[in-house]
Amino acid sequence: MPALASDQQAFLDRVRAFVPLAEAGGVPGAVLIGQAILESDWGRSGLARLGNAYFGVKARRGWPGKVYYGSTYEAVPFPGAHRHGDRSYHAHGTNTIFDSYDAARAAGANPVALFRAYAVVEDNVRDYAQFFRRNPRYRPALDAFALTGDPRRFALMIAQAGYATSPAYGRRLLAVMERHAADLLPRTTRPIELRVRGRLMPPDAVLVVNSRVFVHVRRLAATLELPVVYDHATKIVMLGEEVKR
C-alpha cells in the first residue's frame, strides 16, 4: 500500500486518538476512522476546517449549536430533473458558519446544505457517538455491534439505515476501513451474505454469533411472501400454511 501524504497521516493520527471516545459510546473505532476520512476528505472539507466536524451530520431545526452552510451532493430523486433517470443533485452553499439554524434559514440558506458545526473536534466526536444512540433507526446497528463486535456489520447497517444517500456508501466505507483501520477489524473475509430465492437478504436481517447464523423471521417471511403470526401466549411463531390452521 502506498505511503500516505504527510497531511493525510497527520489527520489519521489525529482521528485515531478519538477511537476510545467513540467506542465508549458504542461506535466501532474502525467506523469512526472510515467515516472521518470519507465525510471530511481527510480533514480538507470546508465543514472540517471551519466547523470542526468530520462526519457530515446534517443540522435540523432544534439543533442548539452553530451550523455550517456548504455545498453537498445528494443521490436522491428531485423535482425538475433535467434528464431522464437523473436521481441526484448538488445543493450549493456559501462555505459559511452561522450562529444557529434559524439564523442560517433567515439568511436564505438551503436546509439540505446545513450541517452541525462545533467549537472543537472533541465536541464533534462526542456528538457523533450520541447521534447514533439518539436515532432509533440506528439502534439495530448498535445492538448488533454490542452483541457481535463486528465493525463491518455496523458499517453496512448504518448505510442501509440511510446515513448517506449514495447507494455505494456501505461499500466505500468498508473499503476505507479495510485500508486505513485494518488493525481494528476482526479477521474475516467479508460479511456473510444470505440469499433466499435469488434475493440478497439485507445485512440488518442476518446476524452471526459464534459461527451460528440467525435470520430475522419477519424479514425472511416477507422475502418468501409468507404470512407470519406470533402467538404471545404460547411463544410460537407460525409461517405460511401454519397461520391458517
GROMACS .gro file of C-alpha atoms in nm:
model
  245
    1MET     CA    1   0.000   0.000   0.000
    2PRO     CA    2   0.147   0.340  -0.098
    3ALA     CA    3   0.252   0.565   0.188
    4LEU     CA    4   0.010   0.838   0.287
    5ALA     CA    5   0.088   1.201   0.226
    6SER     CA    6   0.213   1.379   0.536
    7ASP     CA    7  -0.113   1.571   0.584
    8GLN     CA    8  -0.315   1.250   0.547
    9GLN     CA    9  -0.101   1.068   0.804
   10ALA     CA   10  -0.134   1.360   1.045
   11PHE     CA   11  -0.512   1.353   1.004
   12LEU     CA   12  -0.526   0.976   1.053
   13ASP     CA   13  -0.318   1.003   1.371
   14ARG     CA   14  -0.545   1.281   1.499
   15VAL     CA   15  -0.862   1.079   1.436
   16ARG     CA   16  -0.717   0.762   1.588
   17ALA     CA   17  -0.678   0.948   1.917
   18PHE     CA   18  -1.058   0.965   1.934
   19VAL     CA   19  -1.116   0.589   1.894
   20PRO     CA   20  -1.156   0.526   2.273
   21LEU     CA   21  -1.409   0.809   2.295
   22ALA     CA   22  -1.619   0.665   2.011
   23GLU     CA   23  -1.601   0.308   2.140
   24ALA     CA   24  -1.707   0.423   2.486
   25GLY     CA   25  -2.026   0.538   2.315
   26GLY     CA   26  -2.077   0.203   2.141
   27VAL     CA   27  -1.944   0.307   1.798
   28PRO     CA   28  -1.666   0.098   1.638
   29GLY     CA   29  -1.334   0.277   1.614
   30ALA     CA   30  -1.283   0.150   1.260
   31VAL     CA   31  -1.611   0.310   1.154
   32LEU     CA   32  -1.512   0.638   1.322
   33ILE     CA   33  -1.189   0.640   1.119
   34GLY     CA   34  -1.356   0.538   0.794
   35GLN     CA   35  -1.633   0.795   0.818
   36ALA     CA   36  -1.397   1.074   0.923
   37ILE     CA   37  -1.186   1.012   0.612
   38LEU     CA   38  -1.483   0.981   0.377
   39GLU     CA   39  -1.701   1.259   0.513
   40SER     CA   40  -1.429   1.521   0.563
   41ASP     CA   41  -1.198   1.435   0.272
   42TRP     CA   42  -0.909   1.379   0.512
   43GLY     CA   43  -0.999   1.694   0.708
   44ARG     CA   44  -0.979   1.915   0.399
   45SER     CA   45  -1.351   1.993   0.358
   46GLY     CA   46  -1.493   2.332   0.448
   47LEU     CA   47  -1.703   2.168   0.719
   48ALA     CA   48  -1.394   2.014   0.878
   49ARG     CA   49  -1.181   2.329   0.854
   50LEU     CA   50  -1.442   2.585   0.960
   51GLY     CA   51  -1.684   2.373   1.160
   52ASN     CA   52  -1.453   2.122   1.332
   53ALA     CA   53  -1.683   1.849   1.204
   54TYR     CA   54  -1.562   1.528   1.042
   55PHE     CA   55  -1.882   1.327   0.996
   56GLY     CA   56  -2.119   1.532   0.783
   57VAL     CA   57  -2.419   1.521   1.017
   58LYS     CA   58  -2.699   1.747   0.894
   59ALA     CA   59  -2.832   2.023   1.117
   60ARG     CA   60  -3.207   2.018   1.169
   61ARG     CA   61  -3.443   2.260   1.339
   62GLY     CA   62  -3.379   2.234   1.710
   63TRP     CA   63  -3.002   2.183   1.679
   64PRO     CA   64  -2.865   2.415   1.953
   65GLY     CA   65  -2.519   2.482   1.811
   66LYS     CA   66  -2.357   2.657   1.519
   67VAL     CA   67  -2.421   2.541   1.164
   68TYR     CA   68  -2.212   2.528   0.851
   69TYR     CA   69  -2.363   2.613   0.512
   70GLY     CA   70  -2.174   2.431   0.240
   71SER     CA   71  -2.228   2.254  -0.090
   72THR     CA   72  -2.344   1.892  -0.078
   73TYR     CA   73  -2.427   1.611  -0.320
   74GLU     CA   74  -2.747   1.413  -0.267
   75ALA     CA   75  -2.815   1.090  -0.456
   76VAL     CA   76  -3.194   1.108  -0.435
   77PRO     CA   77  -3.476   1.190  -0.680
   78PHE     CA   78  -3.578   1.553  -0.703
   79PRO     CA   79  -3.840   1.757  -0.891
   80GLY     CA   80  -3.740   1.903  -1.225
   81ALA     CA   81  -3.465   1.655  -1.313
   82HIS     CA   82  -3.312   1.779  -1.639
   83ARG     CA   83  -3.272   1.436  -1.794
   84HIS     CA   84  -3.448   1.101  -1.776
   85GLY     CA   85  -3.324   0.889  -1.489
   86ASP     CA   86  -3.146   1.175  -1.309
   87ARG     CA   87  -3.153   1.083  -0.941
   88SER     CA   88  -2.909   1.329  -0.789
   89TYR     CA   89  -2.845   1.697  -0.736
   90HIS     CA   90  -2.597   1.939  -0.585
   91ALA     CA   91  -2.710   2.187  -0.322
   92HIS     CA   92  -2.471   2.481  -0.337
   93GLY     CA   93  -2.374   2.652  -0.011
   94THR     CA   94  -2.158   2.954   0.067
   95ASN     CA   95  -1.894   2.797   0.296
   96THR     CA   96  -2.029   3.000   0.587
   97ILE     CA   97  -2.067   2.943   0.962
   98PHE     CA   98  -2.391   3.070   1.120
   99ASP     CA   99  -2.460   3.104   1.492
  100SER     CA  100  -2.777   2.896   1.466
  101TYR     CA  101  -3.001   2.700   1.234
  102ASP     CA  102  -3.262   2.977   1.243
  103ALA     CA  103  -3.003   3.241   1.155
  104ALA     CA  104  -2.894   3.035   0.854
  105ARG     CA  105  -3.250   2.989   0.734
  106ALA     CA  106  -3.323   3.361   0.782
  107ALA     CA  107  -3.024   3.433   0.555
  108GLY     CA  108  -3.179   3.216   0.284
  109ALA     CA  109  -2.971   2.900   0.332
  110ASN     CA  110  -3.099   2.580   0.173
  111PRO     CA  111  -3.177   2.345   0.467
  112VAL     CA  112  -3.041   2.049   0.269
  113ALA     CA  113  -2.693   2.203   0.290
  114LEU     CA  114  -2.684   2.285   0.661
  115PHE     CA  115  -2.451   2.081   0.884
  116ARG     CA  116  -2.375   2.069   1.254
  117ALA     CA  117  -2.064   2.270   1.349
  118TYR     CA  118  -1.861   2.267   1.670
  119ALA     CA  119  -1.614   2.472   1.872
  120VAL     CA  120  -1.363   2.183   1.887
  121VAL     CA  121  -1.335   1.841   1.725
  122GLU     CA  122  -1.376   1.662   2.060
  123ASP     CA  123  -1.731   1.801   2.081
  124ASN     CA  124  -1.796   1.667   1.732
  125VAL     CA  125  -1.681   1.315   1.825
  126ARG     CA  126  -1.895   1.309   2.138
  127ASP     CA  127  -2.199   1.426   1.945
  128TYR     CA  128  -2.123   1.175   1.668
  129ALA     CA  129  -2.144   0.884   1.914
  130GLN     CA  130  -2.462   1.025   2.068
  131PHE     CA  131  -2.611   1.076   1.722
  132PHE     CA  132  -2.641   0.701   1.672
  133ARG     CA  133  -2.791   0.648   2.016
  134ARG     CA  134  -3.050   0.923   1.972
  135ASN     CA  135  -3.175   0.793   1.636
  136PRO     CA  136  -3.394   0.479   1.660
  137ARG     CA  137  -3.308   0.378   1.303
  138TYR     CA  138  -2.950   0.308   1.416
  139ARG     CA  139  -3.045   0.106   1.724
  140PRO     CA  140  -3.022  -0.229   1.538
  141ALA     CA  141  -2.664  -0.144   1.433
  142LEU     CA  142  -2.564  -0.054   1.788
  143ASP     CA  143  -2.728  -0.369   1.927
  144ALA     CA  144  -2.562  -0.590   1.665
  145PHE     CA  145  -2.219  -0.440   1.735
  146ALA     CA  146  -2.265  -0.483   2.110
  147LEU     CA  147  -2.350  -0.850   2.052
  148THR     CA  148  -2.100  -0.943   1.780
  149GLY     CA  149  -1.823  -0.683   1.797
  150ASP     CA  150  -1.827  -0.668   1.416
  151PRO     CA  151  -1.747  -0.317   1.281
  152ARG     CA  152  -1.812  -0.429   0.922
  153ARG     CA  153  -2.168  -0.521   1.005
  154PHE     CA  154  -2.218  -0.189   1.185
  155ALA     CA  155  -2.092  -0.001   0.878
  156LEU     CA  156  -2.326  -0.184   0.641
  157MET     CA  157  -2.624  -0.142   0.874
  158ILE     CA  158  -2.586   0.235   0.917
  159ALA     CA  159  -2.552   0.266   0.540
  160GLN     CA  160  -2.870   0.059   0.496
  161ALA     CA  161  -3.043   0.280   0.754
  162GLY     CA  162  -2.968   0.590   0.547
  163TYR     CA  163  -2.658   0.758   0.690
  164ALA     CA  164  -2.581   0.874   0.336
  165THR     CA  165  -2.792   0.884   0.021
  166SER     CA  166  -2.535   0.716  -0.206
  167PRO     CA  167  -2.624   0.350  -0.269
  168ALA     CA  168  -2.250   0.274  -0.276
  169TYR     CA  169  -2.182   0.428   0.065
  170GLY     CA  170  -2.159   0.099   0.255
  171ARG     CA  171  -1.908  -0.050   0.011
  172ARG     CA  172  -1.700   0.267   0.007
  173LEU     CA  173  -1.693   0.285   0.386
  174LEU     CA  174  -1.584  -0.079   0.414
  175ALA     CA  175  -1.304  -0.023   0.163
  176VAL     CA  176  -1.168   0.275   0.359
  177MET     CA  177  -1.190   0.082   0.686
  178GLU     CA  178  -1.003  -0.215   0.539
  179ARG     CA  179  -0.733   0.015   0.406
  180HIS     CA  180  -0.679   0.250   0.699
  181ALA     CA  181  -0.817   0.074   1.009
  182ALA     CA  182  -0.748  -0.293   0.940
  183ASP     CA  183  -0.591  -0.338   1.283
  184LEU     CA  184  -0.929  -0.252   1.441
  185LEU     CA  185  -1.120  -0.512   1.238
  186PRO     CA  186  -1.171  -0.879   1.330
  187ARG     CA  187  -1.007  -1.125   1.096
  188THR     CA  188  -1.265  -1.233   0.844
  189THR     CA  189  -1.300  -1.247   0.469
  190ARG     CA  190  -1.620  -1.047   0.430
  191PRO     CA  191  -1.964  -1.011   0.591
  192ILE     CA  192  -2.184  -1.316   0.539
  193GLU     CA  193  -2.439  -1.294   0.258
  194LEU     CA  194  -2.768  -1.486   0.270
  195ARG     CA  195  -2.969  -1.530  -0.048
  196VAL     CA  196  -3.326  -1.658  -0.049
  197ARG     CA  197  -3.480  -1.746  -0.386
  198GLY     CA  198  -3.207  -1.545  -0.552
  199ARG     CA  199  -3.270  -1.235  -0.342
  200LEU     CA  200  -2.998  -1.098  -0.111
  201MET     CA  201  -3.123  -1.051   0.242
  202PRO     CA  202  -3.033  -0.705   0.380
  203PRO     CA  203  -2.745  -0.700   0.631
  204ASP     CA  204  -2.970  -0.598   0.919
  205ALA     CA  205  -3.175  -0.918   0.871
  206VAL     CA  206  -2.881  -1.154   0.925
  207LEU     CA  207  -2.682  -1.198   1.245
  208VAL     CA  208  -2.380  -1.425   1.301
  209VAL     CA  209  -2.278  -1.514   1.656
  210ASN     CA  210  -2.008  -1.773   1.723
  211SER     CA  211  -2.044  -1.912   1.368
  212ARG     CA  212  -2.421  -1.956   1.410
  213VAL     CA  213  -2.643  -1.772   1.161
  214PHE     CA  214  -2.966  -1.610   1.280
  215VAL     CA  215  -3.224  -1.461   1.042
  216HIS     CA  216  -3.494  -1.205   1.124
  217VAL     CA  217  -3.817  -1.405   1.092
  218ARG     CA  218  -4.040  -1.128   0.961
  219ARG     CA  219  -3.783  -1.018   0.702
  220LEU     CA  220  -3.746  -1.380   0.589
  221ALA     CA  221  -4.123  -1.423   0.570
  222ALA     CA  222  -4.155  -1.106   0.364
  223THR     CA  223  -3.889  -1.232   0.121
  224LEU     CA  224  -4.070  -1.565   0.086
  225GLU     CA  225  -4.407  -1.385   0.065
  226LEU     CA  226  -4.541  -1.589   0.355
  227PRO     CA  227  -4.776  -1.470   0.630
  228VAL     CA  228  -4.629  -1.472   0.980
  229VAL     CA  229  -4.805  -1.465   1.317
  230TYR     CA  230  -4.653  -1.463   1.665
  231ASP     CA  231  -4.868  -1.603   1.945
  232HIS     CA  232  -4.763  -1.417   2.260
  233ALA     CA  233  -4.942  -1.662   2.488
  234THR     CA  234  -4.770  -1.975   2.358
  235LYS     CA  235  -4.449  -1.806   2.231
  236ILE     CA  236  -4.498  -1.980   1.895
  237VAL     CA  237  -4.410  -1.826   1.558
  238MET     CA  238  -4.621  -1.955   1.267
  239LEU     CA  239  -4.531  -1.918   0.900
  240GLY     CA  240  -4.718  -1.992   0.580
  241GLU     CA  241  -4.980  -2.266   0.596
  242GLU     CA  242  -4.942  -2.290   0.972
  243VAL     CA  243  -5.102  -1.946   1.004
  244LYS     CA  244  -5.427  -2.073   0.850
  245ARG     CA  245  -5.475  -2.361   1.093
   0.00000   0.00000   0.00000
